Tab-separated table of C-alpha atoms in Angstrom:
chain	number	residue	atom	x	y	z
A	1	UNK	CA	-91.157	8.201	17.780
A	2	UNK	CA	-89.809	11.865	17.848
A	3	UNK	CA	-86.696	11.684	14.766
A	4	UNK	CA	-84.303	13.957	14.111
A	5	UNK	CA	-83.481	14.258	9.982
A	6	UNK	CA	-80.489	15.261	8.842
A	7	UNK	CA	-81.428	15.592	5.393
A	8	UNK	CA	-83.675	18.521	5.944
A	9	UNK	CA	-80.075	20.462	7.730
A	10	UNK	CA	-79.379	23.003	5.212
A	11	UNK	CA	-76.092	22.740	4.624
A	12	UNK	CA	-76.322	18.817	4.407
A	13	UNK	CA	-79.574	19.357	1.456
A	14	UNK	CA	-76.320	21.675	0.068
A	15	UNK	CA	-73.685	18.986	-0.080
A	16	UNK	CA	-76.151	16.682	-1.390
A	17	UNK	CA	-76.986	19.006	-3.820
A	18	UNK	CA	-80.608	18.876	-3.496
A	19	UNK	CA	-82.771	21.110	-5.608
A	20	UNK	CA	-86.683	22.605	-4.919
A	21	UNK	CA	-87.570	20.451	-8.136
A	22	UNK	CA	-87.218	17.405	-6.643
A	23	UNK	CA	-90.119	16.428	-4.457
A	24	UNK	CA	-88.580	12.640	-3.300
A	25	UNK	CA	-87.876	14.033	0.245
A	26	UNK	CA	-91.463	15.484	0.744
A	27	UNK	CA	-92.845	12.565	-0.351
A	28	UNK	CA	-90.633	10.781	2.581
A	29	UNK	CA	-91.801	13.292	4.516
A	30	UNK	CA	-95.307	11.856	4.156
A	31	UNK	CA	-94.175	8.389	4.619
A	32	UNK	CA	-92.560	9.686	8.177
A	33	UNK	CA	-96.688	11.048	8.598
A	34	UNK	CA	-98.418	7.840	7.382
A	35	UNK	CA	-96.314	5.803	10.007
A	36	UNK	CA	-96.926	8.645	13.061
A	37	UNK	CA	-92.920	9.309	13.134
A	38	UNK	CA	-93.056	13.526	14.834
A	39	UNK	CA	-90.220	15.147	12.880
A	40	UNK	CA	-87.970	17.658	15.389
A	41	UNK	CA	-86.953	20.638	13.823
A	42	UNK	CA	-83.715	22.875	15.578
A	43	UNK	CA	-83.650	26.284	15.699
A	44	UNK	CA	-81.961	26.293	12.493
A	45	UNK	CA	-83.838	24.000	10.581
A	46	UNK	CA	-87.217	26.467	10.872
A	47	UNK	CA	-85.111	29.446	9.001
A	48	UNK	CA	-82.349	27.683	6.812
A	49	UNK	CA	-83.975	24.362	5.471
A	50	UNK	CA	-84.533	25.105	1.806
A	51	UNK	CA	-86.960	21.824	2.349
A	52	UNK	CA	-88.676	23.601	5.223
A	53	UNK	CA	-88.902	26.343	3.040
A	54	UNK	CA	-90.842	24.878	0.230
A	55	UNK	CA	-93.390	23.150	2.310
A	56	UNK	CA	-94.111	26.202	3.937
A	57	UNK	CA	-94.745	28.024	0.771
A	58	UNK	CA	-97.435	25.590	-0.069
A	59	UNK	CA	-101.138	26.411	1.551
A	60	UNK	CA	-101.490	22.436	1.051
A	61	UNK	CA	-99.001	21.589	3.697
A	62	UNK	CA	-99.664	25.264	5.911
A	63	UNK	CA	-103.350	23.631	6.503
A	64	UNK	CA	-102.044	20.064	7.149
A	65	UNK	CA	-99.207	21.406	9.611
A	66	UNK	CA	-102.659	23.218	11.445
A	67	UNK	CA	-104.574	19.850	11.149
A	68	UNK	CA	-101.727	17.424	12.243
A	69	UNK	CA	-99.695	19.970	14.326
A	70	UNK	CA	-98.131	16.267	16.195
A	71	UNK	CA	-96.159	15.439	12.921
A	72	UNK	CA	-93.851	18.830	13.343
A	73	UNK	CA	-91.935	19.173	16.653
A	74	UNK	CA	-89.501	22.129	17.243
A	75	UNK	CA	-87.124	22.021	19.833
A	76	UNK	CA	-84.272	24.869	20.422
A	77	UNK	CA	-82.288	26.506	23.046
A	78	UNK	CA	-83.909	28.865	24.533
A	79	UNK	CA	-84.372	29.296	28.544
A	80	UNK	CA	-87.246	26.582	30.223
A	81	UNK	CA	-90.638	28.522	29.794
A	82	UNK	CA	-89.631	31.110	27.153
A	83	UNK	CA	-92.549	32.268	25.284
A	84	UNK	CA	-93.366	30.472	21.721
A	85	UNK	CA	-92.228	33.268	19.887
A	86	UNK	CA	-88.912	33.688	21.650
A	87	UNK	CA	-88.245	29.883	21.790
A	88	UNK	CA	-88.690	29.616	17.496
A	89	UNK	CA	-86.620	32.596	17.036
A	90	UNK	CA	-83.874	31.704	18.916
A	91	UNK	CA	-82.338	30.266	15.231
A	92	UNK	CA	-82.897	34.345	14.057
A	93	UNK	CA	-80.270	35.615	16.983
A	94	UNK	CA	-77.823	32.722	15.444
A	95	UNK	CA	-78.084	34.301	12.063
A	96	UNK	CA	-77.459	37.929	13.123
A	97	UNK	CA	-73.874	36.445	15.036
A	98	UNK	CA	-70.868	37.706	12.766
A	99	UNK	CA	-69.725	35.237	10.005
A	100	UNK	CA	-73.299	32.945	10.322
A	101	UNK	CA	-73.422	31.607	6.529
A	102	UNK	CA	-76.457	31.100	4.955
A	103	UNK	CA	-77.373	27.799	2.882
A	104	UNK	CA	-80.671	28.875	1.528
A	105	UNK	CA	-79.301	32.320	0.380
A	106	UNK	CA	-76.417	33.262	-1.777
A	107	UNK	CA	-75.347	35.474	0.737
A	108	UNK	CA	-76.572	35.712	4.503
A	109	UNK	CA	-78.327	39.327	3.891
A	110	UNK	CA	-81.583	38.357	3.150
A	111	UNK	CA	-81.611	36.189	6.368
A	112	UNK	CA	-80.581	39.215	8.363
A	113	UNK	CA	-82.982	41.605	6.807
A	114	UNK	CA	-85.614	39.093	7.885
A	115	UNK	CA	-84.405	38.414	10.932
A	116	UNK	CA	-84.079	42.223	12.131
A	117	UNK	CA	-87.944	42.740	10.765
A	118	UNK	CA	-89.355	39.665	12.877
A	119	UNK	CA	-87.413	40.667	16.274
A	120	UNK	CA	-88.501	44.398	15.973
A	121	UNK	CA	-92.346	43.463	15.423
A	122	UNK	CA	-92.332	40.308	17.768
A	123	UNK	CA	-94.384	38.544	15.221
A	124	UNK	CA	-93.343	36.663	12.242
A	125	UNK	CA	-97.028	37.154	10.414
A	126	UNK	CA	-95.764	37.320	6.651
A	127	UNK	CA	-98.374	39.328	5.406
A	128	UNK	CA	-97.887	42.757	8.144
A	129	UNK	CA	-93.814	42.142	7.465
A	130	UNK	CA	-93.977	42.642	3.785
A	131	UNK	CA	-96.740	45.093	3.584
A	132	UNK	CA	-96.303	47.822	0.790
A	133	UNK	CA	-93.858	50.516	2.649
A	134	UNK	CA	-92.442	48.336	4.731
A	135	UNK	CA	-88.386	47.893	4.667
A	136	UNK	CA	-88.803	44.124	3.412
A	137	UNK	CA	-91.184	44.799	0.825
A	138	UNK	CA	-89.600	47.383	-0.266
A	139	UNK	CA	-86.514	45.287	-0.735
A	140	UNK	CA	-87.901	42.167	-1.884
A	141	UNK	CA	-90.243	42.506	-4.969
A	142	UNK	CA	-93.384	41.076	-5.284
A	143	UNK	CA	-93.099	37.571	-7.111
A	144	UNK	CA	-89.549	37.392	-6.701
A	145	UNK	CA	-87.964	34.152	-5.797
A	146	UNK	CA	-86.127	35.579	-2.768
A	147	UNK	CA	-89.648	37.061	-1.236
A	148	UNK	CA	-91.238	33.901	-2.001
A	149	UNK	CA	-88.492	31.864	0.493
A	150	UNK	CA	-88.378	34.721	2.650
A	151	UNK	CA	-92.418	34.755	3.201
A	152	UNK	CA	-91.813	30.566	3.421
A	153	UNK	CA	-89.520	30.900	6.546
A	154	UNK	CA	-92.083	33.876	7.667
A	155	UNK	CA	-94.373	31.088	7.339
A	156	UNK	CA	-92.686	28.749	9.550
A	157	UNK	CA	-92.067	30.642	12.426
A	158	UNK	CA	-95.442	32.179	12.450
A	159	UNK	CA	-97.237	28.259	12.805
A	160	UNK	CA	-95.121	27.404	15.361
A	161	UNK	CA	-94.916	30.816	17.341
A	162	UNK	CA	-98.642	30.999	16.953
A	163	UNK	CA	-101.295	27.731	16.161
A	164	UNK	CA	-102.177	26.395	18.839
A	165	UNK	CA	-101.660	22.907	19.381
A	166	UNK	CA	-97.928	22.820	17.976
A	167	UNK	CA	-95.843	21.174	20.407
A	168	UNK	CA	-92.709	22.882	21.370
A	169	UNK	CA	-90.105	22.097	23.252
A	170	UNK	CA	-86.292	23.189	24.852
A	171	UNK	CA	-83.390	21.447	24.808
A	172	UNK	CA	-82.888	19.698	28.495
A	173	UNK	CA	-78.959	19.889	27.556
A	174	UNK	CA	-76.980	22.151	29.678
A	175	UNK	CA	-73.801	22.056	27.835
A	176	UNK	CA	-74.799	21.303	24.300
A	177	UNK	CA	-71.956	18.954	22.595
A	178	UNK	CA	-70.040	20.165	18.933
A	179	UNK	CA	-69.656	18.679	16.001
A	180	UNK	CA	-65.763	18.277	16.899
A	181	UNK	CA	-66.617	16.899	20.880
A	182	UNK	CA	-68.440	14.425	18.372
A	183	UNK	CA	-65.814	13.528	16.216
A	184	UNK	CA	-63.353	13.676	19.230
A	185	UNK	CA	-65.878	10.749	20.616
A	186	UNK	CA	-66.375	8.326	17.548
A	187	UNK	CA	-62.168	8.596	17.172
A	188	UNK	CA	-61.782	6.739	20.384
A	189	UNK	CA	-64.612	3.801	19.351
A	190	UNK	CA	-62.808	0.677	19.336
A	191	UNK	CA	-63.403	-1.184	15.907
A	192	UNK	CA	-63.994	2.098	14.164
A	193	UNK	CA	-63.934	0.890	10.372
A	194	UNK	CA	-61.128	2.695	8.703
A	195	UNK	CA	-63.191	4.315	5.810
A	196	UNK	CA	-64.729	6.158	8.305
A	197	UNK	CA	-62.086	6.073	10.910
A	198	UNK	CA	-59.673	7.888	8.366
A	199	UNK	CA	-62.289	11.149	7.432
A	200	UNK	CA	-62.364	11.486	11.017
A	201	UNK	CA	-58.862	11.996	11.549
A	202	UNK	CA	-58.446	14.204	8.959
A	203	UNK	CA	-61.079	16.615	10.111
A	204	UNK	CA	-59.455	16.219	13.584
A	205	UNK	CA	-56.369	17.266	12.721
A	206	UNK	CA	-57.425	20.355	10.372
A	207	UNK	CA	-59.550	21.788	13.496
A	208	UNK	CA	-56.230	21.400	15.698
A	209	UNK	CA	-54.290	23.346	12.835
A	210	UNK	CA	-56.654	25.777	11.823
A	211	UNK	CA	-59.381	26.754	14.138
A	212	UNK	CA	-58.464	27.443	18.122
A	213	UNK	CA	-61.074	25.420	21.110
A	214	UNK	CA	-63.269	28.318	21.539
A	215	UNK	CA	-63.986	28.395	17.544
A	216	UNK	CA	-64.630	24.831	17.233
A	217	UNK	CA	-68.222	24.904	17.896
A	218	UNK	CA	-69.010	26.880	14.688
A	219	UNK	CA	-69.671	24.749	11.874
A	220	UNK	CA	-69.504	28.684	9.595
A	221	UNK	CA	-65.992	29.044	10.861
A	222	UNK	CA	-64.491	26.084	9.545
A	223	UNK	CA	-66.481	26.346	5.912
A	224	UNK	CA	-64.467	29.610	6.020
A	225	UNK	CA	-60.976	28.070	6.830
A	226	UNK	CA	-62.038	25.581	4.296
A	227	UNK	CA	-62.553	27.656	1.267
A	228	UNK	CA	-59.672	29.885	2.102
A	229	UNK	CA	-57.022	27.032	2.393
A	230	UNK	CA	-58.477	24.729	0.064
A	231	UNK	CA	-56.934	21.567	1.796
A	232	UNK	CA	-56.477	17.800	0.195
A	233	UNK	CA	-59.294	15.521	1.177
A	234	UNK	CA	-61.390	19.075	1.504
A	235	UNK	CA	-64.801	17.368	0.134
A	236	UNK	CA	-64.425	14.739	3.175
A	237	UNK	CA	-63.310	17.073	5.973
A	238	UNK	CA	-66.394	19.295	5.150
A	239	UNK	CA	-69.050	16.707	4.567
A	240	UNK	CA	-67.783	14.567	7.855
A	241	UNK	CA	-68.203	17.763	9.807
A	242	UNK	CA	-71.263	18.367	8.691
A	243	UNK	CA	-72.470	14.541	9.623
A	244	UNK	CA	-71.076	15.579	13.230
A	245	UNK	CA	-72.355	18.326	13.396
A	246	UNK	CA	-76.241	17.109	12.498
A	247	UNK	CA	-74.994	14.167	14.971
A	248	UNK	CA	-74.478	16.460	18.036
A	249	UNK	CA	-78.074	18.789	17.181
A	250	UNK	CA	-79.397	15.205	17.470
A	251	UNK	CA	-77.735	14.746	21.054
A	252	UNK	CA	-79.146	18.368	21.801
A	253	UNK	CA	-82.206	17.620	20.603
A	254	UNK	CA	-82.658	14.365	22.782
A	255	UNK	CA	-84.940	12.866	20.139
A	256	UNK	CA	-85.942	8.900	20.166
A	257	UNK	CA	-84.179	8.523	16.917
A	258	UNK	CA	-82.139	9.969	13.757
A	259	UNK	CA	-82.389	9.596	10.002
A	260	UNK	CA	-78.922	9.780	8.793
A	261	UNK	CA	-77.834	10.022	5.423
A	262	UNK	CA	-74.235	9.495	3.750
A	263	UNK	CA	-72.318	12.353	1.940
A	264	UNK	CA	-69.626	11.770	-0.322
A	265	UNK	CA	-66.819	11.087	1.264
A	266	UNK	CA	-67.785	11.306	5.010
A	267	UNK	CA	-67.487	9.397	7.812
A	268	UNK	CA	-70.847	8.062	8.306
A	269	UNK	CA	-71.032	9.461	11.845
A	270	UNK	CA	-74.429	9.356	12.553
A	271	UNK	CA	-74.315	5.161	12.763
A	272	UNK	CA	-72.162	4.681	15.683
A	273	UNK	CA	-73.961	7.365	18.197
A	274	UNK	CA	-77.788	7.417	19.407
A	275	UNK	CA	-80.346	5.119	17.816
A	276	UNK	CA	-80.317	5.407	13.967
A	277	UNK	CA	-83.574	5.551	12.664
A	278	UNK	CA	-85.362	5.570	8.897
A	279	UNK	CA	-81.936	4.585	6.654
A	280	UNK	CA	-83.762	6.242	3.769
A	281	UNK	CA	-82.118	5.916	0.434
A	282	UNK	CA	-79.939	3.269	-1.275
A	283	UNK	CA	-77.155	4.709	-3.295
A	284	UNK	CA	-76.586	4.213	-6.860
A	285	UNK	CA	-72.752	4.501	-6.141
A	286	UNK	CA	-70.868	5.414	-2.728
A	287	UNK	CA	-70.610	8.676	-4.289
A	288	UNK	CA	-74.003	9.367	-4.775
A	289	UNK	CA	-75.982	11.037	-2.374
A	290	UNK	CA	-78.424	13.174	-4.170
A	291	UNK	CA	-81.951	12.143	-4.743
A	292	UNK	CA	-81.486	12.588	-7.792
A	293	UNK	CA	-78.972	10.111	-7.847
A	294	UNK	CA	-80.435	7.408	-6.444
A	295	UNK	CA	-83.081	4.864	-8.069
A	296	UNK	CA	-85.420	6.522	-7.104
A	297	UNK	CA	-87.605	8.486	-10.732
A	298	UNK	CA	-90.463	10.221	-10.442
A	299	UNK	CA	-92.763	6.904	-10.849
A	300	UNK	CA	-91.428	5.267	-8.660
A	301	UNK	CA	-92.468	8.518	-5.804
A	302	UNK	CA	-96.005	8.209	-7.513
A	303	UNK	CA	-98.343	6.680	-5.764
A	304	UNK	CA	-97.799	8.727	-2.258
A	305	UNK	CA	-96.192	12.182	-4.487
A	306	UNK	CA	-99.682	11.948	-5.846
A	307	UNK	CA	-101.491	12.662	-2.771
A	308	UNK	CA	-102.106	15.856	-1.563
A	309	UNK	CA	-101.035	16.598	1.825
A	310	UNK	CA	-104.431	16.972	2.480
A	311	UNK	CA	-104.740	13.324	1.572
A	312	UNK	CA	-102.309	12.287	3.853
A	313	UNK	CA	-104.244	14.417	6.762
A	314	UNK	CA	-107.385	12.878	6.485
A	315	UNK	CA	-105.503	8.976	6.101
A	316	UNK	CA	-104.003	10.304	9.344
A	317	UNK	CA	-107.077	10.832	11.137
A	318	UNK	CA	-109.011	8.082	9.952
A	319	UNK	CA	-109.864	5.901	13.203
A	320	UNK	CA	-108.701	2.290	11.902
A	321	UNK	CA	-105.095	4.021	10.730
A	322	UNK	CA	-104.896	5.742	14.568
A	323	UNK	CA	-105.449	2.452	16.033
A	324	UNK	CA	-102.440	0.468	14.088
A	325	UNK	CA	-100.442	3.175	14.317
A	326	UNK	CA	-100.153	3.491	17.889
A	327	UNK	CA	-100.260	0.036	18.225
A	328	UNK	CA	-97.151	0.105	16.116
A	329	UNK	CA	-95.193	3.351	17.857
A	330	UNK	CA	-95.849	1.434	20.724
A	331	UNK	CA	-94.282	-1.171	20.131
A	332	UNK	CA	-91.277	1.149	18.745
A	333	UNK	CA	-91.320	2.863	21.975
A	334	UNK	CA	-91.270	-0.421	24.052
A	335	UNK	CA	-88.694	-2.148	21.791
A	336	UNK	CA	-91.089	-5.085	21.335
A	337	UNK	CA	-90.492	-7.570	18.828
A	338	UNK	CA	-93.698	-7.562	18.323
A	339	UNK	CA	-93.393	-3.543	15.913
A	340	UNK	CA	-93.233	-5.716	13.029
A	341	UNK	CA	-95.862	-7.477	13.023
A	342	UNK	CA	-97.969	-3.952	14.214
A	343	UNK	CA	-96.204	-2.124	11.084
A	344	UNK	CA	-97.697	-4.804	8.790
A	345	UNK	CA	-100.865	-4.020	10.074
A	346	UNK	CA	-100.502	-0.345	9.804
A	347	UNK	CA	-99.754	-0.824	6.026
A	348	UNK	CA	-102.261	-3.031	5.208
A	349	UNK	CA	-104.994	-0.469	6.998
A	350	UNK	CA	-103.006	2.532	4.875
A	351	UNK	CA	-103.570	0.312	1.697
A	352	UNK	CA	-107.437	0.535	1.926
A	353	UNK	CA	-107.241	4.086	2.030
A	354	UNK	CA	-104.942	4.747	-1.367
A	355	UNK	CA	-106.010	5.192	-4.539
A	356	UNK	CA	-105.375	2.606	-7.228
A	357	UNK	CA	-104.527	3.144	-10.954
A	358	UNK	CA	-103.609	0.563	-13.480
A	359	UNK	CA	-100.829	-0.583	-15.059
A	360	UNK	CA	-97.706	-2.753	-13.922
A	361	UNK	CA	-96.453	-2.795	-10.855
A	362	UNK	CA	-92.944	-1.709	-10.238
A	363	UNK	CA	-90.812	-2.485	-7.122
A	364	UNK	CA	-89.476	0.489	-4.866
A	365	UNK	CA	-88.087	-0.234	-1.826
A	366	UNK	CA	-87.980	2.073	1.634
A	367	UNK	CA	-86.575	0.930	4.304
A	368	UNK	CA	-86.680	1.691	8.210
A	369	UNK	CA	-83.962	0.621	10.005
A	370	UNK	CA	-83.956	0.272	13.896
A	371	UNK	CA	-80.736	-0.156	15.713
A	372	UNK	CA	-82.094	-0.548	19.044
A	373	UNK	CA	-84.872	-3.295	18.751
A	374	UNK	CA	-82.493	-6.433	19.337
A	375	UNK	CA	-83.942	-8.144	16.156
A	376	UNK	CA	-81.129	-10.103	15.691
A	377	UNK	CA	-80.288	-9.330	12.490
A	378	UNK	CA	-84.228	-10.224	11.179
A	379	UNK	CA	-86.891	-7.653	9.491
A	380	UNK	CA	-90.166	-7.178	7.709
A	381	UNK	CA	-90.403	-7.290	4.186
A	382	UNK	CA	-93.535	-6.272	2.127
A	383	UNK	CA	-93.014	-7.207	-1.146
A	384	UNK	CA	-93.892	-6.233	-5.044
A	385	UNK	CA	-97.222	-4.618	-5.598
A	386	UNK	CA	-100.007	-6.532	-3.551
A	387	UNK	CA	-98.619	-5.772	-0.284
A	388	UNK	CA	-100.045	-1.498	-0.315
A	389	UNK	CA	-102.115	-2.521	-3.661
A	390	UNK	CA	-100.015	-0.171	-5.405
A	391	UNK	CA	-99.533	0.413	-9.360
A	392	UNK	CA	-96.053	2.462	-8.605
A	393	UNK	CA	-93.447	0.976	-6.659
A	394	UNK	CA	-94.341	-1.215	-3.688
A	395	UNK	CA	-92.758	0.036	-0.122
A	396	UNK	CA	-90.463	-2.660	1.414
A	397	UNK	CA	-89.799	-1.360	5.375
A	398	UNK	CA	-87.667	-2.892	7.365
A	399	UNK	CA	-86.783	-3.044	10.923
A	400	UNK	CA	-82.661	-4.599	11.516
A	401	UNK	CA	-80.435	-5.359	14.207
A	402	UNK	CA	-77.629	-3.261	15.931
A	403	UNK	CA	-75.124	-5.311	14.791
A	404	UNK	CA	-76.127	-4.737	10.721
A	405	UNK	CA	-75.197	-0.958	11.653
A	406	UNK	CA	-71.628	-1.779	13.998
A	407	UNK	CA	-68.473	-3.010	13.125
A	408	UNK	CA	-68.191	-4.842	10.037
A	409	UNK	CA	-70.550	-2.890	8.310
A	410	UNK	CA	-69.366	-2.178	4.649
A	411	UNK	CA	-69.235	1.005	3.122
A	412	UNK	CA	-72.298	0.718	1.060
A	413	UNK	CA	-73.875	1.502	3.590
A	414	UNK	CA	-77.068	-0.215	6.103
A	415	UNK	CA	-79.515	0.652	3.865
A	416	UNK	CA	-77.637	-1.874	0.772
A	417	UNK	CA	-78.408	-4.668	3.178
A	418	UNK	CA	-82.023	-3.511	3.709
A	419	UNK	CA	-82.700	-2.613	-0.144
A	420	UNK	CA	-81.346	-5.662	-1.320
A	421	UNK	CA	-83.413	-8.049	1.046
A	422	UNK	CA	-86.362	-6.052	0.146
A	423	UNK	CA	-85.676	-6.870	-3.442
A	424	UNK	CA	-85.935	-10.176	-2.217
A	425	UNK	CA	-89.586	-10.072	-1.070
A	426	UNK	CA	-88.777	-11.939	2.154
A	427	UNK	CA	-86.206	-10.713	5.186
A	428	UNK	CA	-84.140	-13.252	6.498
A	429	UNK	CA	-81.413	-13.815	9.298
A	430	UNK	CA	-78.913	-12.303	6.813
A	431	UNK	CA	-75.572	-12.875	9.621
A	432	UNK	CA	-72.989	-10.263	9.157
A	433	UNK	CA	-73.099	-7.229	6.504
């Protein structure tokens, strides 16, 4: 399945206030690989992910990216059969438009430096763009932590403007929809809960006071009415924006699925539209949204943080782990009942091929949660440590029905429902949420 993350958005990785030091959502990233998920990038997402970023400053991940090019997707606006370099740097003409803010960068200028570089050579190679004499390497010092992420986005849009293999793709959307045609949209669904209901009002009605239609589209222009006006409920109008706004890249996108992922405050928008995929992290609190804030430490991310992606490449490509896992994105793709049963398989195959250390188990759970297979409310649970043969944390996926994510779901969130029967060992027909 093709899966749109919002959690690698920039801005949303900002609100969250994710930092480079924590490796958790590379290590889901991997997870996403070991189960043959392709994660879709935007235009956007190739220059202003500060995740993006820092696996593209690693040669571990630049040679698995070349040896699994399937597992990255990028998809953007430009016109049907553009070239590969003008289709990835379509996000680089976005950043040179007046008032584009940054969310890797303090300010937007080193974007814009890089940008202007790329478009005048037509080629993003990072090695010819910050060459001794040249204007960026000039600028940027050797060694310097702004090179290092400039050289990392270099890096992106030189593997996907140039490896062959890497599939790319444009946006079949004529008239892409904004984050407030979203909002507009989930207002007028009938049973809207009102914790969400409410956030979406409010962000509704500051876009019809502050911004005019023709500015609405610009997720930059309302941060800036934002932090000039400093408005009540400010935290939720900017956070539920920024869920609509990841909601309607989705949309543009036209992937299979989405991983959403709350943000304080915020109408969790990204439930009621598409087909939710990959509910990733339970929350210590409703408030918490950081990785670093949820229970999930550093052991508990062992036993898959310890593999290299290189590891993870040649799992990939090992024949027995193919076969499962298109039997079991088959099934996805089919909405068979029957993607349990092929995911169990899958994992059981993937067990054989991690390593094992000693010591206790502990129990981690990671869920998957698919609104459009018609489960009924049922799922897969693979309990404490035997089921992957783990010493960290076991994985407990799950697969639930649309009606866990609709209606009378709680604020908590899906993924309490899916944690907590994971904790269980066993999934059951759990009724309503």
């Amino acid at each position: 399945m093709e899966i749109y993350a919002y959690w690698l958005d920039g801005e949303h990785l900002r609100l969250s206030e994710w930092v480079p030091q924590d490796e958790s959502l590379g290590v889901m990233l991997k997870i996403q690989a070991l189960l043959g998920h392709t994660v879709v990038l935007s235009d956007i997402q190739l220059i202003d992910s500060p995740v993006v970023q820092t696996l593209f400053e690693s040669d571990d991940f630049r040679s698995f990216a070349r040896s699994c090019p399937e597992f990255l997707r990028c998809t953007t606006g430009a016109p049907p059969g553009s070239d590969p370099f003008t289709l990835v740097t379509t996000g680089l003409h976005r950043a040179l438009e007046p008032g584009w803010l940054s969310s890797s960068f303090e300010t937007a200028e080193p974007m814009i430096r890089l940008s202007e570089a790329i478009l005048e050579r037509g080629d993003a190679n990072p090695g010819p763009l910050f060459a001794r004499g040249t204007s960026l390497g000039t600028r940027y010092k050797e060694g310097s932590a702004v090179r290092q992420r400039l050289q990392a986005v270099a890096w992106t849009l030189h593997h996907f403007s140039r490896e062959a293999g890497v599939p790319l793709g444009t946006s079949a959307v004529v008239r892409p929809s904004s984050y407030c045609d979203v909002l507009e949209e989930v207002a007028e669904l009938p049973g809207l809960p009102g914790h969400d209901y409410a956030p979406v009002e409010r962000t509704l009605a500051y876009l019809a006071d502050h911004l005019g239609e023709s500015d609405r589209h610009r997720r930059a222009l309302l941060i800036a009415h934002l932090d000039a006006t400093d408005p009540p409920h400010r935290t939720a109008i900017r956070n539920t924006a920024t869920q609509a706004w990841n909601a309607a890249v989705q949309r543009t996108l036209g992937t299979d699925g989405a991983s959403p992922r709350s943000l304080p405050e915020a109408a969790d928008v990204g439930l009621y539209l598409g087909r939710p995929t990959d509910a990733l992290f339970e929350p210590v609190s409703p408030a918490s949204t950081s990785p670093a804030g949820h229970a999930l430490t550093s052991s508990d991310l062992a036993a898959v943080g310890t593999l290299s992606w290189q590891d993870i490449a040649k799992i990939c490509q090992d024949d027995a782990v193919t076969c499962r896992r298109d039997d079991f994105q088959n099934a996805l793709r089919a909405a068979d009942a029957a993607a349990d049963d092929d995911l169990s398989a899958l994992l059981r195959t993937v067990r054989t091929k991690l390593p094992t250390t000693g010591g206790a188990p502990r129990q981690f759970a990671w869920a998957a949660a698919e609104a459009g297979l018609g489960l009924a409310g049922a799922g897969l649970a693979l309990g404490a440590g035997e089921t992957l043969g783990l010493a960290a944390p076991a994985l407990a996926f799950g697969l639930a029905a649309q009606k866990l994510l609709r209606g009378s779901r709680k604020r908590s969130h899906i993924v309490n429902t899916l944690m907590k029967a994971g904790r269980g060992g066993t999934w059951t027909q759990r009724g309503d949420v």
